[in-house]
Short mmCIF file of C-alpha atoms and ligand atoms in Angstrom, two decimals:
data_model
loop_
_atom_site.label_atom_id
_atom_site.label_comp_id
_atom_site.label_asym_id
_atom_site.label_seq_id
_atom_site.Cartn_x
_atom_site.Cartn_y
_atom_site.Cartn_z
CA UNK V 1178 31.93 42.18 -191.02
CA UNK V 1179 32.81 44.34 -188.04
CA UNK V 1180 30.60 47.05 -186.72
CA UNK V 1181 32.67 49.59 -184.78
CA UNK V 1182 31.17 52.42 -182.73
CA UNK V 1183 33.55 55.33 -182.02
CA UNK V 1184 32.54 57.29 -178.92
CA UNK V 1185 33.80 59.41 -176.11
CA UNK V 1186 32.76 60.74 -172.75
CA UNK V 1187 33.66 64.36 -173.57
CA UNK V 1188 33.08 66.15 -176.85
CA UNK V 1189 35.61 67.44 -179.12
CA UNK V 1190 38.21 64.75 -178.40
CA UNK V 1191 38.76 63.74 -182.09
CA UNK V 1192 36.12 61.07 -182.61
CA UNK V 1193 35.16 62.40 -186.02
CA UNK V 1194 38.68 62.99 -187.04
CA UNK V 1195 39.90 59.55 -186.04
CA UNK V 1196 36.86 57.77 -187.71
CA UNK V 1197 37.53 59.46 -190.98
CA UNK V 1198 41.35 58.93 -191.00
CA UNK V 1199 41.00 55.41 -189.56
CA UNK V 1200 38.26 54.41 -192.12
CA UNK V 1201 40.58 55.82 -194.97
CA UNK V 1202 43.62 53.95 -193.84
CA UNK V 1203 41.60 50.77 -193.61
CA UNK V 1204 40.36 51.30 -197.09
CA UNK V 1205 44.09 51.72 -198.28
CA UNK V 1206 44.90 48.40 -196.66
CA UNK V 1207 42.47 46.82 -198.99
CA UNK V 1208 39.52 46.53 -196.60
CA UNK V 1209 36.16 47.58 -197.80
CA UNK V 1210 34.82 50.26 -195.39
CA UNK V 1211 31.57 52.07 -194.99
CA UNK V 1212 31.60 55.01 -192.60
CA UNK V 1213 28.35 56.10 -190.97
CA UNK V 1214 27.82 59.50 -189.57
CA UNK V 1215 25.54 59.09 -186.54
CA UNK V 1216 26.34 62.50 -185.02
CA UNK V 1217 25.44 65.80 -186.44
CA UNK V 1218 27.96 68.09 -184.58
CA UNK V 1219 29.89 70.95 -185.77
CA UNK V 1220 32.54 68.99 -187.62
CA UNK V 1221 30.69 66.21 -189.12
CA UNK V 1222 32.14 63.66 -191.52
CA UNK V 1223 31.00 65.45 -194.58
CA UNK V 1224 32.83 68.47 -193.59
CA UNK V 1225 35.98 66.27 -192.84
CA UNK V 1226 35.83 64.50 -196.08
CA UNK V 1227 34.77 67.63 -198.02
CA UNK V 1228 31.71 66.26 -199.59
CA UNK V 1229 28.24 67.66 -199.81
CA UNK V 1230 25.51 65.00 -199.17
CA UNK V 1231 22.13 65.87 -200.53
CA UNK V 1232 20.23 63.28 -198.82
CA UNK V 1233 20.80 61.14 -195.75
CA UNK V 1234 19.67 57.96 -194.00
CA UNK V 1235 16.46 59.60 -192.82
CA UNK V 1236 15.38 60.24 -196.47
CA UNK V 1237 15.88 56.50 -197.04
CA UNK V 1238 14.01 55.62 -193.82
CA UNK V 1239 11.11 57.89 -195.00
CA UNK V 1240 11.10 56.02 -198.30
CA UNK V 1241 11.90 59.19 -200.26
CA UNK V 1242 15.05 57.59 -201.95
CA UNK V 1243 17.02 54.29 -202.21
CA UNK V 1244 19.95 53.46 -199.72
CA UNK V 1245 22.29 53.36 -202.84
CA UNK V 1246 21.52 56.96 -203.79
CA UNK V 1247 22.70 58.37 -200.49
CA UNK V 1248 25.99 56.68 -200.56
CA UNK V 1249 29.17 58.68 -201.35
CA UNK V 1250 32.20 57.17 -202.70
CA UNK V 1251 35.34 58.47 -201.16
CA UNK V 1252 37.64 55.94 -202.93
CA UNK V 1253 37.21 52.63 -204.44
CA UNK V 1254 37.05 50.77 -201.04
CA UNK V 1255 35.54 53.55 -198.94
CA UNK V 1256 31.77 54.79 -198.83
CA UNK V 1257 30.32 57.54 -196.73
CA UNK V 1258 26.75 56.79 -195.30
CA UNK V 1259 25.46 60.37 -194.59
CA UNK V 1260 23.75 60.19 -191.38
CA UNK V 1261 21.29 62.38 -189.11
CA UNK V 1262 21.64 62.75 -185.33
CA UNK V 1263 21.43 59.43 -183.67
CA UNK V 1264 18.43 60.49 -181.77
CA UNK V 1265 16.63 61.43 -184.81
CA UNK V 1266 17.41 58.02 -186.61
CA UNK V 1267 16.27 56.19 -183.47
CA UNK V 1268 13.03 58.01 -183.01
CA UNK V 1269 12.01 56.64 -186.38
CA UNK V 1270 9.32 53.98 -185.42
CA UNK V 1271 7.43 53.28 -188.56
CA UNK V 1272 7.88 49.52 -188.71
CA UNK V 1273 6.70 48.94 -192.30
CA UNK V 1274 9.24 51.76 -193.45
CA UNK V 1275 12.08 50.17 -191.40
CA UNK V 1276 11.39 46.82 -193.08
CA UNK V 1277 11.50 48.32 -196.32
CA UNK V 1278 14.79 50.07 -195.43
CA UNK V 1279 16.25 46.86 -194.23
CA UNK V 1280 15.21 45.17 -197.58
CA UNK V 1281 17.03 47.97 -199.43
CA UNK V 1282 20.15 47.45 -197.49
CA UNK V 1283 20.36 43.65 -197.72
CA UNK V 1284 22.66 43.61 -200.89
CA UNK V 1285 25.36 45.68 -199.25
CA UNK V 1286 27.27 42.79 -198.07
CA UNK V 1287 30.58 43.52 -199.55
CA UNK V 1288 32.10 45.24 -196.64
CA UNK V 1289 34.51 44.39 -193.94
CA UNK V 1290 33.97 47.28 -191.77
CA UNK V 1291 31.27 49.56 -190.82
CA UNK V 1292 32.78 52.50 -188.77
CA UNK V 1293 30.15 54.57 -186.98
CA UNK V 1294 31.03 57.95 -185.60
CA UNK V 1295 28.66 58.76 -182.68
CA UNK V 1296 28.40 61.91 -180.47
CA UNK V 1297 29.93 62.39 -176.93
CA UNK V 1298 28.52 61.22 -173.79
CA UNK V 1299 25.93 58.71 -172.39
CA UNK V 1300 22.87 59.87 -174.46
CA UNK V 1301 20.31 57.38 -174.72
CA UNK V 1302 21.00 56.60 -178.50
CA UNK V 1303 24.60 55.85 -177.95
CA UNK V 1304 23.47 52.79 -176.02
CA UNK V 1305 21.52 51.38 -179.07
CA UNK V 1306 24.80 51.94 -181.31
CA UNK V 1307 26.99 50.35 -178.92
CA UNK V 1308 24.61 47.50 -178.31
CA UNK V 1309 24.33 46.90 -182.09
CA UNK V 1310 28.11 47.00 -182.56
CA UNK V 1311 30.70 44.11 -182.60
CA UNK V 1312 33.39 46.61 -181.22
CA UNK V 1313 33.46 49.88 -179.27
CA UNK V 1314 36.19 52.35 -179.17
CA UNK V 1315 36.29 54.90 -176.53
CA UNK V 1316 38.52 58.01 -177.31
CA UNK V 1317 39.81 60.44 -174.70
CA UNK V 1318 42.50 63.17 -174.50
CA UNK V 1319 44.72 63.63 -171.54
CA UNK V 1320 42.95 66.42 -169.68
CA UNK V 1321 41.48 65.26 -166.28
CA UNK V 1322 37.93 66.11 -167.13
CA UNK V 1323 37.99 64.15 -170.31
CA UNK V 1324 39.58 61.19 -168.45
CA UNK V 1325 36.73 61.38 -165.87
CA UNK V 1326 34.14 61.40 -168.71
CA UNK V 1327 35.91 58.59 -170.55
CA UNK V 1328 35.83 56.57 -167.32
CA UNK V 1329 32.06 57.14 -167.14
CA UNK V 1330 31.73 56.03 -170.72
CA UNK V 1331 33.76 52.95 -170.11
CA UNK V 1332 31.62 52.11 -167.02
CA UNK V 1333 28.50 52.37 -168.95
CA UNK V 1334 29.84 50.48 -171.97
CA UNK V 1335 31.03 47.76 -169.86
CA UNK V 1336 27.43 46.83 -169.08
CA UNK V 1337 26.82 46.20 -172.67
CA UNK V 1338 30.09 44.73 -174.01
CA UNK V 1339 32.83 42.63 -172.58
CA UNK V 1340 35.71 44.21 -174.47
CA UNK V 1341 36.31 47.93 -174.95
CA UNK V 1342 39.08 49.35 -177.00
CA UNK V 1343 40.69 52.78 -176.09
CA UNK V 1344 42.55 55.36 -178.24
CA UNK V 1345 44.42 58.13 -176.49
CA UNK V 1346 44.20 61.14 -178.71
CA UNK V 1347 46.25 64.44 -178.49
CA UNK V 1348 48.88 63.02 -176.15
CA UNK V 1349 52.52 64.13 -175.98
CA UNK V 1350 54.15 60.86 -176.70
CA UNK V 1351 53.49 56.98 -176.23
CA UNK V 1352 54.66 57.17 -172.80
CA UNK V 1353 51.86 59.66 -171.64
CA UNK V 1354 49.21 57.60 -173.62
CA UNK V 1355 50.25 54.37 -171.95
CA UNK V 1356 50.45 55.84 -168.44
CA UNK V 1357 46.98 57.36 -168.82
CA UNK V 1358 45.62 54.19 -170.16
CA UNK V 1359 46.97 52.14 -167.33
CA UNK V 1360 45.68 54.46 -164.85
CA UNK V 1361 42.10 54.18 -166.40
CA UNK V 1362 42.44 50.56 -166.58
CA UNK V 1363 43.47 50.10 -162.98
CA UNK V 1364 40.42 52.38 -161.87
CA UNK V 1365 38.08 50.35 -164.12
CA UNK V 1366 39.46 46.95 -162.69
CA UNK V 1367 39.08 48.18 -159.20
CA UNK V 1368 35.63 49.77 -159.33
CA UNK V 1369 33.69 47.98 -161.99
CA UNK V 1370 32.14 44.70 -160.69
CA UNK V 1371 31.88 42.98 -163.99
CA UNK V 1372 35.18 42.31 -165.42
CA UNK V 1373 35.68 44.78 -168.21
CA UNK V 1374 38.39 43.88 -170.76
CA UNK V 1375 39.81 47.35 -171.45
CA UNK V 1376 42.29 47.15 -174.47
CA UNK V 1377 44.92 49.74 -175.68
CA UNK V 1378 44.25 50.10 -179.29
CA UNK V 1379 46.66 52.98 -179.74
CA UNK V 1380 47.36 56.60 -179.66
CA UNK V 1381 47.68 59.70 -181.67
CA UNK V 1382 49.91 62.52 -180.73
CA UNK V 1383 48.89 66.16 -180.67
CA UNK V 1384 49.94 67.63 -183.92
CA UNK V 1385 49.67 70.81 -186.03
CA UNK V 1386 49.42 68.60 -188.99
CA UNK V 1387 45.94 67.34 -187.78
CA UNK V 1388 44.70 70.79 -186.86
CA UNK V 1389 45.85 72.21 -190.16
CA UNK V 1390 44.43 69.42 -192.35
CA UNK V 1391 41.16 69.73 -190.51
CA UNK V 1392 40.94 73.35 -191.14
CA UNK V 1393 41.37 72.60 -194.89
CA UNK V 1394 38.98 69.75 -194.92
CA UNK V 1395 41.59 67.19 -195.72
CA UNK V 1396 42.62 63.86 -194.32
CA UNK V 1397 46.01 63.94 -192.63
CA UNK V 1398 46.60 60.25 -193.64
CA UNK V 1399 45.90 61.11 -197.31
CA UNK V 1400 47.89 64.33 -197.24
CA UNK V 1401 50.89 63.19 -195.40
CA UNK V 1402 50.82 59.28 -195.43
CA UNK V 1403 54.36 59.20 -193.91
CA UNK V 1404 53.85 61.70 -191.10
CA UNK V 1405 54.12 60.43 -187.55
CA UNK V 1406 50.33 60.93 -187.01
CA UNK V 1407 49.46 58.87 -190.17
CA UNK V 1408 51.85 56.15 -188.97
CA UNK V 1409 50.17 56.25 -185.56
CA UNK V 1410 46.96 55.41 -187.36
CA UNK V 1411 48.66 52.55 -189.30
CA UNK V 1412 49.57 51.15 -185.83
CA UNK V 1413 45.93 51.40 -184.73
CA UNK V 1414 44.85 49.58 -188.04
CA UNK V 1415 47.42 46.97 -187.46
CA UNK V 1416 46.20 46.18 -183.91
CA UNK V 1417 42.58 46.23 -184.88
CA UNK V 1418 43.03 44.06 -187.81
CA UNK V 1419 45.33 41.54 -186.11
CA UNK V 1420 43.58 38.10 -186.20
CA UNK V 1421 41.54 39.25 -189.26
CA UNK V 1422 41.98 38.19 -192.85
CA UNK V 1423 41.05 39.97 -195.77
CA UNK V 1424 39.95 36.99 -197.76
CA UNK V 1425 36.71 36.80 -195.60
CA UNK V 1426 34.76 37.51 -198.63
CA UNK V 1427 32.37 34.69 -198.15
CA UNK V 1428 30.00 37.03 -196.36
CA UNK V 1429 26.52 35.96 -195.59
CA UNK V 1430 23.48 37.84 -194.66
CA UNK V 1431 24.48 37.96 -191.09
CA UNK V 1432 27.31 40.10 -192.18
CA UNK V 1433 25.80 42.64 -194.21
CA UNK V 1434 25.09 46.31 -193.38
CA UNK V 1435 21.48 45.47 -192.91
CA UNK V 1436 22.43 43.18 -189.96
CA UNK V 1437 23.70 46.21 -188.29
CA UNK V 1438 20.57 48.20 -188.96
CA UNK V 1439 18.21 45.21 -187.88
CA UNK V 1440 20.19 45.17 -184.56
CA UNK V 1441 19.85 48.90 -184.21
CA UNK V 1442 16.07 49.20 -184.96
CA UNK V 1443 14.86 46.00 -184.06
CA UNK V 1444 17.28 44.96 -181.26
CA UNK V 1445 17.70 41.72 -183.37
N1 LIG E 1878 45.81 64.52 -182.42
C1 LIG E 1878 45.33 65.74 -182.69
N2 LIG E 1878 46.27 67.05 -182.74
C2 LIG E 1878 45.59 68.06 -183.04
N3 LIG E 1878 44.32 68.36 -183.23
C3 LIG E 1878 43.50 67.47 -183.28
C4 LIG E 1878 43.86 66.17 -182.89
N4 LIG E 1878 42.81 65.28 -182.86
C5 LIG E 1878 41.74 66.19 -183.10
N5 LIG E 1878 42.15 67.48 -183.33
C6 LIG E 1878 41.28 68.52 -183.51
O1 LIG E 1878 40.36 68.58 -182.50
C7 LIG E 1878 39.16 69.17 -183.08
C8 LIG E 1878 37.86 68.32 -182.59
O2 LIG E 1878 38.06 67.07 -183.43
P1 LIG E 1878 36.83 66.32 -183.75
O3 LIG E 1878 35.80 67.12 -184.40
O4 LIG E 1878 37.40 65.08 -184.62
O5 LIG E 1878 36.32 65.77 -182.38
P2 LIG E 1878 34.85 65.04 -181.99
O6 LIG E 1878 35.21 64.24 -180.79
O7 LIG E 1878 34.38 64.25 -183.28
O8 LIG E 1878 34.00 66.25 -181.55
P3 LIG E 1878 32.38 66.29 -181.27
O9 LIG E 1878 32.14 65.68 -180.00
O10 LIG E 1878 32.01 67.62 -181.37
O11 LIG E 1878 31.81 65.25 -182.45
C9 LIG E 1878 39.23 69.23 -184.62
O12 LIG E 1878 39.54 70.65 -184.88
C10 LIG E 1878 40.59 68.32 -184.79
O13 LIG E 1878 41.32 68.78 -185.92
MG1 LIG E 1879 32.31 64.46 -184.06
#
């Protein structure tokens, strides 16, 4: 199972939109996906997916309900794990309850991906999420301040991870995406002492389909699967899953959702 943290330097660059549409596309390719909302911003995942969670992970942590009770099925291969702000989740320190929580998530070992939508910036809690993940994706848009912030995020993440993926969002075209990526990569190689392996995962052009579907609480990959934007997400999925087989169903405990939460809460 892969635990993928989606993050950015600057806010509002499309993390939640990408998390939801990427997770949905992966699920349509037959992967079992859990989408975890670790950021309570303005447009959190429940709004994007047009569902109304009654309870979230914090209620499970407090022992007020079971893990399975908060899960929301989006389709046969995709569930949403409603979250709380990452800070709130990580400030939970009751070890007994954490243990009980971990026990309750042990059986959720049928997933190929956990996609975690985090907030922007180098907040304290983002570190824990990156640390606990197997993969990190940094999202940026072309404006110079976002690029500066993305670079700061990469610098920070490179202390925690050898390899970092990037998605360029709201670009004009592939050429612009690749040019920006190459610039960031060359700056990173010049200035970061540790050798960070920055990898281009893909790009999504700025499109009115995306802003329109967001307003209507729809997923663009679901509404217009053959659109340019959706095909750009498919390219991202292909790159992300190259070298990965779907028959990896022999999943042991190391690969369950509880493994992620163990790493998150117990640094284990
Ligand atoms: N490629 C795109 N083309 C057009 N609009 C886009 C694109 N990507 C994202 N948007 C729009 O940008 C806005 C912000 O997106 P989103 O909420 O996903 O960003 P975020 O990074 O999760 O923000 P936050 O940091 O607040 O969590 C949304 O209205 C979304 O529809
Ligand atoms: Mg968001």
